[in-house]
Amino acid sequence: MYPAPIRNVVSAFKRLPSVGERTAERFVFSLLKSGKKDVAGLIIALKGLMETIVSCEVCWDFSDQSPCALCADTTRDGKTICVVAQPQDLHAIEKTGVYRGTYHVLRGVLVPENPDSLRETMRRLLSRLENDAVSEVVLALNPDMPGETTARFIERELERRLSALKVSRLARGLPMGSDIQYADELTLSSAFKHRVS
Amino acid sequence: MYPAPIRNVVSAFKRLPSVGERTAERFVFSLLKSGKKDVAGLIIALKGLMETIVSCEVCWDFSDQSPCALCADTTRDGKTICVVAQPQDLHAIEKTGVYRGTYHVLRGVLVPENPDSLRETMRRLLSRLENDAVSEVVLALNPDMPGETTARFIERELERRLSALKVSRLARGLPMGSDIQYADELTLSSAFKHRVS
């Protein structure tokens, strides 16, 4: 059995996504082998994270200010809100430079076993929609089962309360540079169904 | 681009083995989503690691004392030293309960691009062998290319300096519960070559 201080860090690392016992152990010994230089570096970085990162009160993204830089940017189009599941999705969309509206970060998708999982984030989104002059909500959720379920749930909630609001979704189809013969059936049939002229 | 405090933790996590940009980002957002409870817990655990874990001056394992509990245990057979690459290997062998000697942790294997990588750990091992009454060294290294290279290197070093010393290796063969028809060729031919009567 490892000494308690090692076991404690193994337990803490195991709380991270997809990190099991063996991976957590490898992390700990890698840190120890660095002569603790990496431990000290990680502690300092984590302290900085804890002390400075807050939730943006508008879009619920993680930021070093609230409202975040993006929500505070008056050149962004406040009439459109793009709903994403994760902060990483927001950053992926920002990298394209194609979208100039604002965001709303759900921080998760609808979990069937826990239908209340999106309650807080939906309350925030609805209060934004009721107060601001928003004309379109773009649902940028993953084209998979949890993403679809979440999108349908949000669509229903929005229709029920704000029938005039335009709700759109990201287009689905063949990814750029892909090969039709290797496309999976669902993608190919979706690309056919939504073909554009 | 993420705020600097987030980027700093992403960089620190990327120093861990097999953690890339995406995984590091998932770790950070998972910590942030826990309401920072997990960040605080990880900081406390890492501080404990940094403040209490030392290298055992005898076997070079990581421990909360030096010499470590195992090296300080006078009921262990000091005449045999089992050489392992990683602290995790030592713990795997201890779990079997089959070995009652002492250990030496290399903290790595021989890297062909850096032949000096084992210099410090070999110096420690040799000084132990010269001072203590050791009669056997068991090389418990992985039966793969880096493990074999390291074992051969250590064997040569030991033969050159301590010709009377017995040097052994862990047996290689079919793992218990395995199926001959699915055994790889190297394992099967090794099991034949080293068959016991």
PDB file of N, CA, C and O in Angstrom, chain B residues 108-174:
ATOM      1  N   GLY B 108      12.913   4.211 -13.929  1.00  0.00           N
ATOM      2  CA  GLY B 108      13.004   4.373 -15.373  1.00  0.00           C
ATOM      3  C   GLY B 108      13.757   3.210 -15.964  1.00  0.00           C
ATOM      4  O   GLY B 108      14.203   2.313 -15.241  1.00  0.00           O
ATOM      5  N   VAL B 109      13.859   3.195 -17.283  1.00  0.00           N
ATOM      6  CA  VAL B 109      14.649   2.185 -17.961  1.00  0.00           C
ATOM      7  C   VAL B 109      15.708   2.894 -18.796  1.00  0.00           C
ATOM      8  O   VAL B 109      15.681   4.119 -18.931  1.00  0.00           O
ATOM      9  N   LEU B 110      16.615   2.111 -19.341  1.00  0.00           N
ATOM     10  CA  LEU B 110      17.689   2.683 -20.140  1.00  0.00           C
ATOM     11  C   LEU B 110      17.118   3.290 -21.425  1.00  0.00           C
ATOM     12  O   LEU B 110      16.383   2.631 -22.163  1.00  0.00           O
ATOM     13  N   VAL B 111      17.444   4.543 -21.677  1.00  0.00           N
ATOM     14  CA  VAL B 111      16.985   5.210 -22.887  1.00  0.00           C
ATOM     15  C   VAL B 111      18.166   5.277 -23.847  1.00  0.00           C
ATOM     16  O   VAL B 111      19.170   5.910 -23.528  1.00  0.00           O
ATOM     17  N   PRO B 112      18.070   4.598 -25.013  1.00  0.00           N
ATOM     18  CA  PRO B 112      19.223   4.537 -25.922  1.00  0.00           C
ATOM     19  C   PRO B 112      19.754   5.916 -26.297  1.00  0.00           C
ATOM     20  O   PRO B 112      20.960   6.103 -26.431  1.00  0.00           O
ATOM     21  N   GLU B 113      18.837   6.896 -26.409  1.00  0.00           N
ATOM     22  CA  GLU B 113      19.278   8.249 -26.792  1.00  0.00           C
ATOM     23  C   GLU B 113      19.999   8.934 -25.640  1.00  0.00           C
ATOM     24  O   GLU B 113      20.644   9.952 -25.817  1.00  0.00           O
ATOM     25  N   ASN B 114      19.803   8.418 -24.415  1.00  0.00           N
ATOM     26  CA  ASN B 114      20.405   9.034 -23.245  1.00  0.00           C
ATOM     27  C   ASN B 114      20.983   7.941 -22.344  1.00  0.00           C
ATOM     28  O   ASN B 114      20.382   7.557 -21.354  1.00  0.00           O
ATOM     29  N   PRO B 115      22.176   7.408 -22.713  1.00  0.00           N
ATOM     30  CA  PRO B 115      22.735   6.263 -21.984  1.00  0.00           C
ATOM     31  C   PRO B 115      23.056   6.601 -20.532  1.00  0.00           C
ATOM     32  O   PRO B 115      23.276   5.711 -19.726  1.00  0.00           O
ATOM     33  N   ASP B 116      23.080   7.912 -20.201  1.00  0.00           N
ATOM     34  CA  ASP B 116      23.389   8.304 -18.833  1.00  0.00           C
ATOM     35  C   ASP B 116      22.152   8.308 -17.938  1.00  0.00           C
ATOM     36  O   ASP B 116      22.255   8.572 -16.741  1.00  0.00           O
ATOM     37  N   SER B 117      20.978   7.981 -18.534  1.00  0.00           N
ATOM     38  CA  SER B 117      19.735   8.130 -17.787  1.00  0.00           C
ATOM     39  C   SER B 117      19.704   7.281 -16.526  1.00  0.00           C
ATOM     40  O   SER B 117      19.017   7.621 -15.575  1.00  0.00           O
ATOM     41  N   LEU B 118      20.455   6.172 -16.505  1.00  0.00           N
ATOM     42  CA  LEU B 118      20.433   5.309 -15.326  1.00  0.00           C
ATOM     43  C   LEU B 118      21.682   5.464 -14.453  1.00  0.00           C
ATOM     44  O   LEU B 118      21.863   4.733 -13.502  1.00  0.00           O
ATOM     45  N   ARG B 119      22.517   6.428 -14.790  1.00  0.00           N
ATOM     46  CA  ARG B 119      23.806   6.548 -14.106  1.00  0.00           C
ATOM     47  C   ARG B 119      23.651   6.704 -12.585  1.00  0.00           C
ATOM     48  O   ARG B 119      24.244   5.969 -11.802  1.00  0.00           O
ATOM     49  N   GLU B 120      22.807   7.667 -12.164  1.00  0.00           N
ATOM     50  CA  GLU B 120      22.631   7.950 -10.744  1.00  0.00           C
ATOM     51  C   GLU B 120      22.076   6.734  -9.995  1.00  0.00           C
ATOM     52  O   GLU B 120      22.571   6.345  -8.937  1.00  0.00           O
ATOM     53  N   THR B 121      21.042   6.098 -10.593  1.00  0.00           N
ATOM     54  CA  THR B 121      20.404   4.967  -9.925  1.00  0.00           C
ATOM     55  C   THR B 121      21.347   3.753  -9.883  1.00  0.00           C
ATOM     56  O   THR B 121      21.364   2.997  -8.917  1.00  0.00           O
ATOM     57  N   MET B 122      22.189   3.582 -10.923  1.00  0.00           N
ATOM     58  CA  MET B 122      23.161   2.483 -10.937  1.00  0.00           C
ATOM     59  C   MET B 122      24.242   2.717  -9.889  1.00  0.00           C
ATOM     60  O   MET B 122      24.687   1.791  -9.219  1.00  0.00           O
ATOM     61  N   ARG B 123      24.654   3.970  -9.744  1.00  0.00           N
ATOM     62  CA  ARG B 123      25.658   4.316  -8.743  1.00  0.00           C
ATOM     63  C   ARG B 123      25.143   3.940  -7.343  1.00  0.00           C
ATOM     64  O   ARG B 123      25.845   3.348  -6.534  1.00  0.00           O
ATOM     65  N   ARG B 124      23.851   4.255  -7.108  1.00  0.00           N
ATOM     66  CA  ARG B 124      23.237   3.923  -5.820  1.00  0.00           C
ATOM     67  C   ARG B 124      23.184   2.413  -5.613  1.00  0.00           C
ATOM     68  O   ARG B 124      23.473   1.903  -4.534  1.00  0.00           O
ATOM     69  N   LEU B 125      22.802   1.693  -6.660  1.00  0.00           N
ATOM     70  CA  LEU B 125      22.694   0.238  -6.557  1.00  0.00           C
ATOM     71  C   LEU B 125      24.060  -0.385  -6.285  1.00  0.00           C
ATOM     72  O   LEU B 125      24.215  -1.222  -5.394  1.00  0.00           O
ATOM     73  N   LEU B 126      25.062   0.056  -7.033  1.00  0.00           N
ATOM     74  CA  LEU B 126      26.404  -0.519  -6.876  1.00  0.00           C
ATOM     75  C   LEU B 126      26.975  -0.240  -5.493  1.00  0.00           C
ATOM     76  O   LEU B 126      27.603  -1.112  -4.894  1.00  0.00           O
ATOM     77  N   SER B 127      26.719   0.958  -4.972  1.00  0.00           N
ATOM     78  CA  SER B 127      27.271   1.261  -3.648  1.00  0.00           C
ATOM     79  C   SER B 127      26.575   0.411  -2.582  1.00  0.00           C
ATOM     80  O   SER B 127      27.186   0.002  -1.603  1.00  0.00           O
ATOM     81  N   ARG B 128      25.291   0.108  -2.802  1.00  0.00           N
ATOM     82  CA  ARG B 128      24.590  -0.797  -1.886  1.00  0.00           C
ATOM     83  C   ARG B 128      25.213  -2.183  -1.941  1.00  0.00           C
ATOM     84  O   ARG B 128      25.407  -2.839  -0.917  1.00  0.00           O
ATOM     85  N   LEU B 129      25.487  -2.646  -3.162  1.00  0.00           N
ATOM     86  CA  LEU B 129      26.022  -3.996  -3.347  1.00  0.00           C
ATOM     87  C   LEU B 129      27.426  -4.118  -2.774  1.00  0.00           C
ATOM     88  O   LEU B 129      27.819  -5.166  -2.269  1.00  0.00           O
ATOM     89  N   GLU B 130      28.173  -3.016  -2.862  1.00  0.00           N
ATOM     90  CA  GLU B 130      29.543  -3.057  -2.355  1.00  0.00           C
ATOM     91  C   GLU B 130      29.583  -3.040  -0.833  1.00  0.00           C
ATOM     92  O   GLU B 130      30.468  -3.609  -0.220  1.00  0.00           O
ATOM     93  N   ASN B 131      28.599  -2.359  -0.223  1.00  0.00           N
ATOM     94  CA  ASN B 131      28.618  -2.216   1.236  1.00  0.00           C
ATOM     95  C   ASN B 131      27.858  -3.317   1.964  1.00  0.00           C
ATOM     96  O   ASN B 131      28.275  -3.765   3.015  1.00  0.00           O
ATOM     97  N   ASP B 132      26.737  -3.741   1.407  1.00  0.00           N
ATOM     98  CA  ASP B 132      25.932  -4.740   2.099  1.00  0.00           C
ATOM     99  C   ASP B 132      26.306  -6.147   1.642  1.00  0.00           C
ATOM    100  O   ASP B 132      26.924  -6.333   0.598  1.00  0.00           O
ATOM    101  N   ALA B 133      25.934  -7.124   2.439  1.00  0.00           N
ATOM    102  CA  ALA B 133      26.239  -8.512   2.088  1.00  0.00           C
ATOM    103  C   ALA B 133      25.121  -9.072   1.226  1.00  0.00           C
ATOM    104  O   ALA B 133      24.294  -9.848   1.683  1.00  0.00           O
ATOM    105  N   VAL B 134      25.085  -8.647  -0.026  1.00  0.00           N
ATOM    106  CA  VAL B 134      24.029  -9.078  -0.941  1.00  0.00           C
ATOM    107  C   VAL B 134      24.516 -10.282  -1.745  1.00  0.00           C
ATOM    108  O   VAL B 134      25.631 -10.260  -2.279  1.00  0.00           O
ATOM    109  N   SER B 135      23.672 -11.324  -1.809  1.00  0.00           N
ATOM    110  CA  SER B 135      24.109 -12.503  -2.547  1.00  0.00           C
ATOM    111  C   SER B 135      23.359 -12.672  -3.871  1.00  0.00           C
ATOM    112  O   SER B 135      23.834 -13.346  -4.766  1.00  0.00           O
ATOM    113  N   GLU B 136      22.167 -12.067  -3.992  1.00  0.00           N
ATOM    114  CA  GLU B 136      21.414 -12.218  -5.238  1.00  0.00           C
ATOM    115  C   GLU B 136      20.708 -10.925  -5.624  1.00  0.00           C
ATOM    116  O   GLU B 136      20.148 -10.231  -4.774  1.00  0.00           O
ATOM    117  N   VAL B 137      20.748 -10.637  -6.921  1.00  0.00           N
ATOM    118  CA  VAL B 137      19.981  -9.518  -7.465  1.00  0.00           C
ATOM    119  C   VAL B 137      18.968 -10.100  -8.444  1.00  0.00           C
ATOM    120  O   VAL B 137      19.333 -10.823  -9.373  1.00  0.00           O
ATOM    121  N   VAL B 138      17.679  -9.835  -8.207  1.00  0.00           N
ATOM    122  CA  VAL B 138      16.626 -10.283  -9.120  1.00  0.00           C
ATOM    123  C   VAL B 138      16.238  -9.109 -10.007  1.00  0.00           C
ATOM    124  O   VAL B 138      15.789  -8.079  -9.500  1.00  0.00           O
ATOM    125  N   LEU B 139      16.415  -9.266 -11.311  1.00  0.00           N
ATOM    126  CA  LEU B 139      16.023  -8.182 -12.213  1.00  0.00           C
ATOM    127  C   LEU B 139      14.556  -8.378 -12.607  1.00  0.00           C
ATOM    128  O   LEU B 139      14.233  -9.258 -13.400  1.00  0.00           O
ATOM    129  N   ALA B 140      13.665  -7.586 -12.006  1.00  0.00           N
ATOM    130  CA  ALA B 140      12.229  -7.702 -12.302  1.00  0.00           C
ATOM    131  C   ALA B 140      11.824  -6.589 -13.240  1.00  0.00           C
ATOM    132  O   ALA B 140      11.119  -5.655 -12.870  1.00  0.00           O
ATOM    133  N   LEU B 141      12.322  -6.691 -14.486  1.00  0.00           N
ATOM    134  CA  LEU B 141      12.019  -5.659 -15.482  1.00  0.00           C
ATOM    135  C   LEU B 141      11.032  -6.210 -16.497  1.00  0.00           C
ATOM    136  O   LEU B 141      10.946  -7.427 -16.695  1.00  0.00           O
ATOM    137  N   ASN B 142      10.286  -5.329 -17.129  1.00  0.00           N
ATOM    138  CA  ASN B 142       9.278  -5.763 -18.095  1.00  0.00           C
ATOM    139  C   ASN B 142       9.890  -6.604 -19.218  1.00  0.00           C
ATOM    140  O   ASN B 142      10.960  -6.267 -19.724  1.00  0.00           O
ATOM    141  N   PRO B 143       9.211  -7.696 -19.613  1.00  0.00           N
ATOM    142  CA  PRO B 143       9.730  -8.506 -20.729  1.00  0.00           C
ATOM    143  C   PRO B 143       9.415  -7.845 -22.066  1.00  0.00           C
ATOM    144  O   PRO B 143       8.730  -8.399 -22.907  1.00  0.00           O
ATOM    145  N   ASP B 144       9.924  -6.637 -22.244  1.00  0.00           N
ATOM    146  CA  ASP B 144       9.787  -5.942 -23.531  1.00  0.00           C
ATOM    147  C   ASP B 144      11.161  -5.374 -23.898  1.00  0.00           C
ATOM    148  O   ASP B 144      12.135  -5.550 -23.164  1.00  0.00           O
ATOM    149  N   MET B 145      11.244  -4.699 -25.043  1.00  0.00           N
ATOM    150  CA  MET B 145      12.534  -4.234 -25.532  1.00  0.00           C
ATOM    151  C   MET B 145      13.266  -3.331 -24.533  1.00  0.00           C
ATOM    152  O   MET B 145      14.423  -3.609 -24.202  1.00  0.00           O
ATOM    153  N   PRO B 146      12.631  -2.245 -24.019  1.00  0.00           N
ATOM    154  CA  PRO B 146      13.361  -1.389 -23.070  1.00  0.00           C
ATOM    155  C   PRO B 146      13.762  -2.149 -21.803  1.00  0.00           C
ATOM    156  O   PRO B 146      14.874  -1.945 -21.282  1.00  0.00           O
ATOM    157  N   GLY B 147      12.880  -3.053 -21.333  1.00  0.00           N
ATOM    158  CA  GLY B 147      13.183  -3.832 -20.136  1.00  0.00           C
ATOM    159  C   GLY B 147      14.363  -4.757 -20.364  1.00  0.00           C
ATOM    160  O   GLY B 147      15.265  -4.873 -19.520  1.00  0.00           O
ATOM    161  N   GLU B 148      14.393  -5.427 -21.528  1.00  0.00           N
ATOM    162  CA  GLU B 148      15.488  -6.342 -21.871  1.00  0.00           C
ATOM    163  C   GLU B 148      16.814  -5.599 -21.964  1.00  0.00           C
ATOM    164  O   GLU B 148      17.835  -6.053 -21.446  1.00  0.00           O
ATOM    165  N   THR B 149      16.791  -4.461 -22.652  1.00  0.00           N
ATOM    166  CA  THR B 149      18.016  -3.667 -22.818  1.00  0.00           C
ATOM    167  C   THR B 149      18.561  -3.253 -21.463  1.00  0.00           C
ATOM    168  O   THR B 149      19.764  -3.340 -21.198  1.00  0.00           O
ATOM    169  N   THR B 150      17.653  -2.800 -20.590  1.00  0.00           N
ATOM    170  CA  THR B 150      18.057  -2.355 -19.260  1.00  0.00           C
ATOM    171  C   THR B 150      18.623  -3.522 -18.454  1.00  0.00           C
ATOM    172  O   THR B 150      19.656  -3.385 -17.791  1.00  0.00           O
ATOM    173  N   ALA B 151      17.946  -4.683 -18.537  1.00  0.00           N
ATOM    174  CA  ALA B 151      18.394  -5.854 -17.781  1.00  0.00           C
ATOM    175  C   ALA B 151      19.791  -6.261 -18.241  1.00  0.00           C
ATOM    176  O   ALA B 151      20.677  -6.533 -17.419  1.00  0.00           O
ATOM    177  N   ARG B 152      19.996  -6.268 -19.560  1.00  0.00           N
ATOM    178  CA  ARG B 152      21.303  -6.679 -20.084  1.00  0.00           C
ATOM    179  C   ARG B 152      22.399  -5.698 -19.654  1.00  0.00           C
ATOM    180  O   ARG B 152      23.499  -6.095 -19.280  1.00  0.00           O
ATOM    181  N   PHE B 153      22.054  -4.407 -19.678  1.00  0.00           N
ATOM    182  CA  PHE B 153      23.002  -3.376 -19.247  1.00  0.00           C
ATOM    183  C   PHE B 153      23.396  -3.574 -17.784  1.00  0.00           C
ATOM    184  O   PHE B 153      24.585  -3.549 -17.436  1.00  0.00           O
ATOM    185  N   ILE B 154      22.393  -3.808 -16.922  1.00  0.00           N
ATOM    186  CA  ILE B 154      22.683  -3.980 -15.490  1.00  0.00           C
ATOM    187  C   ILE B 154      23.488  -5.257 -15.261  1.00  0.00           C
ATOM    188  O   ILE B 154      24.452  -5.270 -14.492  1.00  0.00           O
ATOM    189  N   GLU B 155      23.112  -6.326 -15.960  1.00  0.00           N
ATOM    190  CA  GLU B 155      23.851  -7.596 -15.842  1.00  0.00           C
ATOM    191  C   GLU B 155      25.334  -7.399 -16.148  1.00  0.00           C
ATOM    192  O   GLU B 155      26.200  -7.867 -15.406  1.00  0.00           O
ATOM    193  N   ARG B 156      25.589  -6.686 -17.257  1.00  0.00           N
ATOM    194  CA  ARG B 156      26.988  -6.449 -17.644  1.00  0.00           C
ATOM    195  C   ARG B 156      27.737  -5.655 -16.577  1.00  0.00           C
ATOM    196  O   ARG B 156      28.855  -5.993 -16.197  1.00  0.00           O
ATOM    197  N   GLU B 157      27.100  -4.590 -16.083  1.00  0.00           N
ATOM    198  CA  GLU B 157      27.721  -3.748 -15.056  1.00  0.00           C
ATOM    199  C   GLU B 157      28.041  -4.558 -13.800  1.00  0.00           C
ATOM    200  O   GLU B 157      29.093  -4.400 -13.194  1.00  0.00           O
ATOM    201  N   LEU B 158      27.078  -5.425 -13.416  1.00  0.00           N
ATOM    202  CA  LEU B 158      27.259  -6.203 -12.194  1.00  0.00           C
ATOM    203  C   LEU B 158      28.347  -7.253 -12.373  1.00  0.00           C
ATOM    204  O   LEU B 158      29.188  -7.461 -11.501  1.00  0.00           O
ATOM    205  N   GLU B 159      28.358  -7.935 -13.534  1.00  0.00           N
ATOM    206  CA  GLU B 159      29.366  -8.961 -13.811  1.00  0.00           C
ATOM    207  C   GLU B 159      30.778  -8.371 -13.763  1.00  0.00           C
ATOM    208  O   GLU B 159      31.700  -8.975 -13.214  1.00  0.00           O
ATOM    209  N   ARG B 160      30.885  -7.181 -14.332  1.00  0.00           N
ATOM    210  CA  ARG B 160      32.174  -6.527 -14.421  1.00  0.00           C
ATOM    211  C   ARG B 160      32.741  -6.235 -13.022  1.00  0.00           C
ATOM    212  O   ARG B 160      33.925  -6.337 -12.783  1.00  0.00           O
ATOM    213  N   ARG B 161      31.853  -5.857 -12.098  1.00  0.00           N
ATOM    214  CA  ARG B 161      32.320  -5.407 -10.788  1.00  0.00           C
ATOM    215  C   ARG B 161      32.189  -6.453  -9.689  1.00  0.00           C
ATOM    216  O   ARG B 161      32.943  -6.459  -8.733  1.00  0.00           O
ATOM    217  N   LEU B 162      31.165  -7.274  -9.780  1.00  0.00           N
ATOM    218  CA  LEU B 162      30.882  -8.202  -8.684  1.00  0.00           C
ATOM    219  C   LEU B 162      30.613  -9.584  -9.269  1.00  0.00           C
ATOM    220  O   LEU B 162      29.473 -10.048  -9.320  1.00  0.00           O
ATOM    221  N   SER B 163      31.691 -10.232  -9.699  1.00  0.00           N
ATOM    222  CA  SER B 163      31.520 -11.474 -10.455  1.00  0.00           C
ATOM    223  C   SER B 163      30.906 -12.606  -9.615  1.00  0.00           C
ATOM    224  O   SER B 163      30.336 -13.544 -10.164  1.00  0.00           O
ATOM    225  N   ALA B 164      30.989 -12.509  -8.269  1.00  0.00           N
ATOM    226  CA  ALA B 164      30.475 -13.595  -7.434  1.00  0.00           C
ATOM    227  C   ALA B 164      28.963 -13.504  -7.224  1.00  0.00           C
ATOM    228  O   ALA B 164      28.325 -14.450  -6.778  1.00  0.00           O
ATOM    229  N   LEU B 165      28.409 -12.346  -7.566  1.00  0.00           N
ATOM    230  CA  LEU B 165      26.994 -12.085  -7.316  1.00  0.00           C
ATOM    231  C   LEU B 165      26.100 -12.927  -8.227  1.00  0.00           C
ATOM    232  O   LEU B 165      26.367 -13.065  -9.420  1.00  0.00           O
ATOM    233  N   LYS B 166      25.025 -13.495  -7.661  1.00  0.00           N
ATOM    234  CA  LYS B 166      24.055 -14.214  -8.483  1.00  0.00           C
ATOM    235  C   LYS B 166      23.042 -13.210  -9.036  1.00  0.00           C
ATOM    236  O   LYS B 166      22.463 -12.430  -8.277  1.00  0.00           O
ATOM    237  N   VAL B 167      22.872 -13.222 -10.349  1.00  0.00           N
ATOM    238  CA  VAL B 167      21.896 -12.313 -10.963  1.00  0.00           C
ATOM    239  C   VAL B 167      20.816 -13.160 -11.632  1.00  0.00           C
ATOM    240  O   VAL B 167      21.127 -14.012 -12.460  1.00  0.00           O
ATOM    241  N   SER B 168      19.556 -12.957 -11.247  1.00  0.00           N
ATOM    242  CA  SER B 168      18.474 -13.733 -11.860  1.00  0.00           C
ATOM    243  C   SER B 168      17.437 -12.799 -12.484  1.00  0.00           C
ATOM    244  O   SER B 168      17.473 -11.588 -12.287  1.00  0.00           O
ATOM    245  N   ARG B 169      16.549 -13.405 -13.259  1.00  0.00           N
ATOM    246  CA  ARG B 169      15.454 -12.628 -13.850  1.00  0.00           C
ATOM    247  C   ARG B 169      14.139 -13.330 -13.580  1.00  0.00           C
ATOM    248  O   ARG B 169      14.122 -14.539 -13.337  1.00  0.00           O
ATOM    249  N   LEU B 170      13.037 -12.609 -13.653  1.00  0.00           N
ATOM    250  CA  LEU B 170      11.724 -13.245 -13.501  1.00  0.00           C
ATOM    251  C   LEU B 170      11.501 -14.204 -14.663  1.00  0.00           C
ATOM    252  O   LEU B 170      11.943 -13.945 -15.787  1.00  0.00           O
ATOM    253  N   ALA B 171      10.825 -15.342 -14.386  1.00  0.00           N
ATOM    254  CA  ALA B 171      10.541 -16.314 -15.444  1.00  0.00           C
ATOM    255  C   ALA B 171       9.595 -15.720 -16.475  1.00  0.00           C
ATOM    256  O   ALA B 171       8.705 -14.947 -16.148  1.00  0.00           O
ATOM    257  N   ARG B 172       9.813 -16.105 -17.730  1.00  0.00           N
ATOM    258  CA  ARG B 172       8.881 -15.703 -18.780  1.00  0.00           C
ATOM    259  C   ARG B 172       8.189 -16.949 -19.307  1.00  0.00           C
ATOM    260  O   ARG B 172       8.779 -18.026 -19.353  1.00  0.00           O
ATOM    261  N   GLY B 173       6.943 -16.842 -19.670  1.00  0.00           N
ATOM    262  CA  GLY B 173       6.208 -17.997 -20.179  1.00  0.00           C
ATOM    263  C   GLY B 173       4.744 -17.648 -20.319  1.00  0.00           C
ATOM    264  O   GLY B 173       4.382 -16.469 -20.390  1.00  0.00           O
ATOM    265  N   LEU B 174       3.910 -18.654 -20.360  1.00  0.00           N
ATOM    266  CA  LEU B 174       2.474 -18.413 -20.521  1.00  0.00           C
ATOM    267  C   LEU B 174       1.915 -17.825 -19.236  1.00  0.00           C
ATOM    268  O   LEU B 174       2.154 -18.363 -18.152  1.00  0.00           O
TER     269      LEU B 174
END
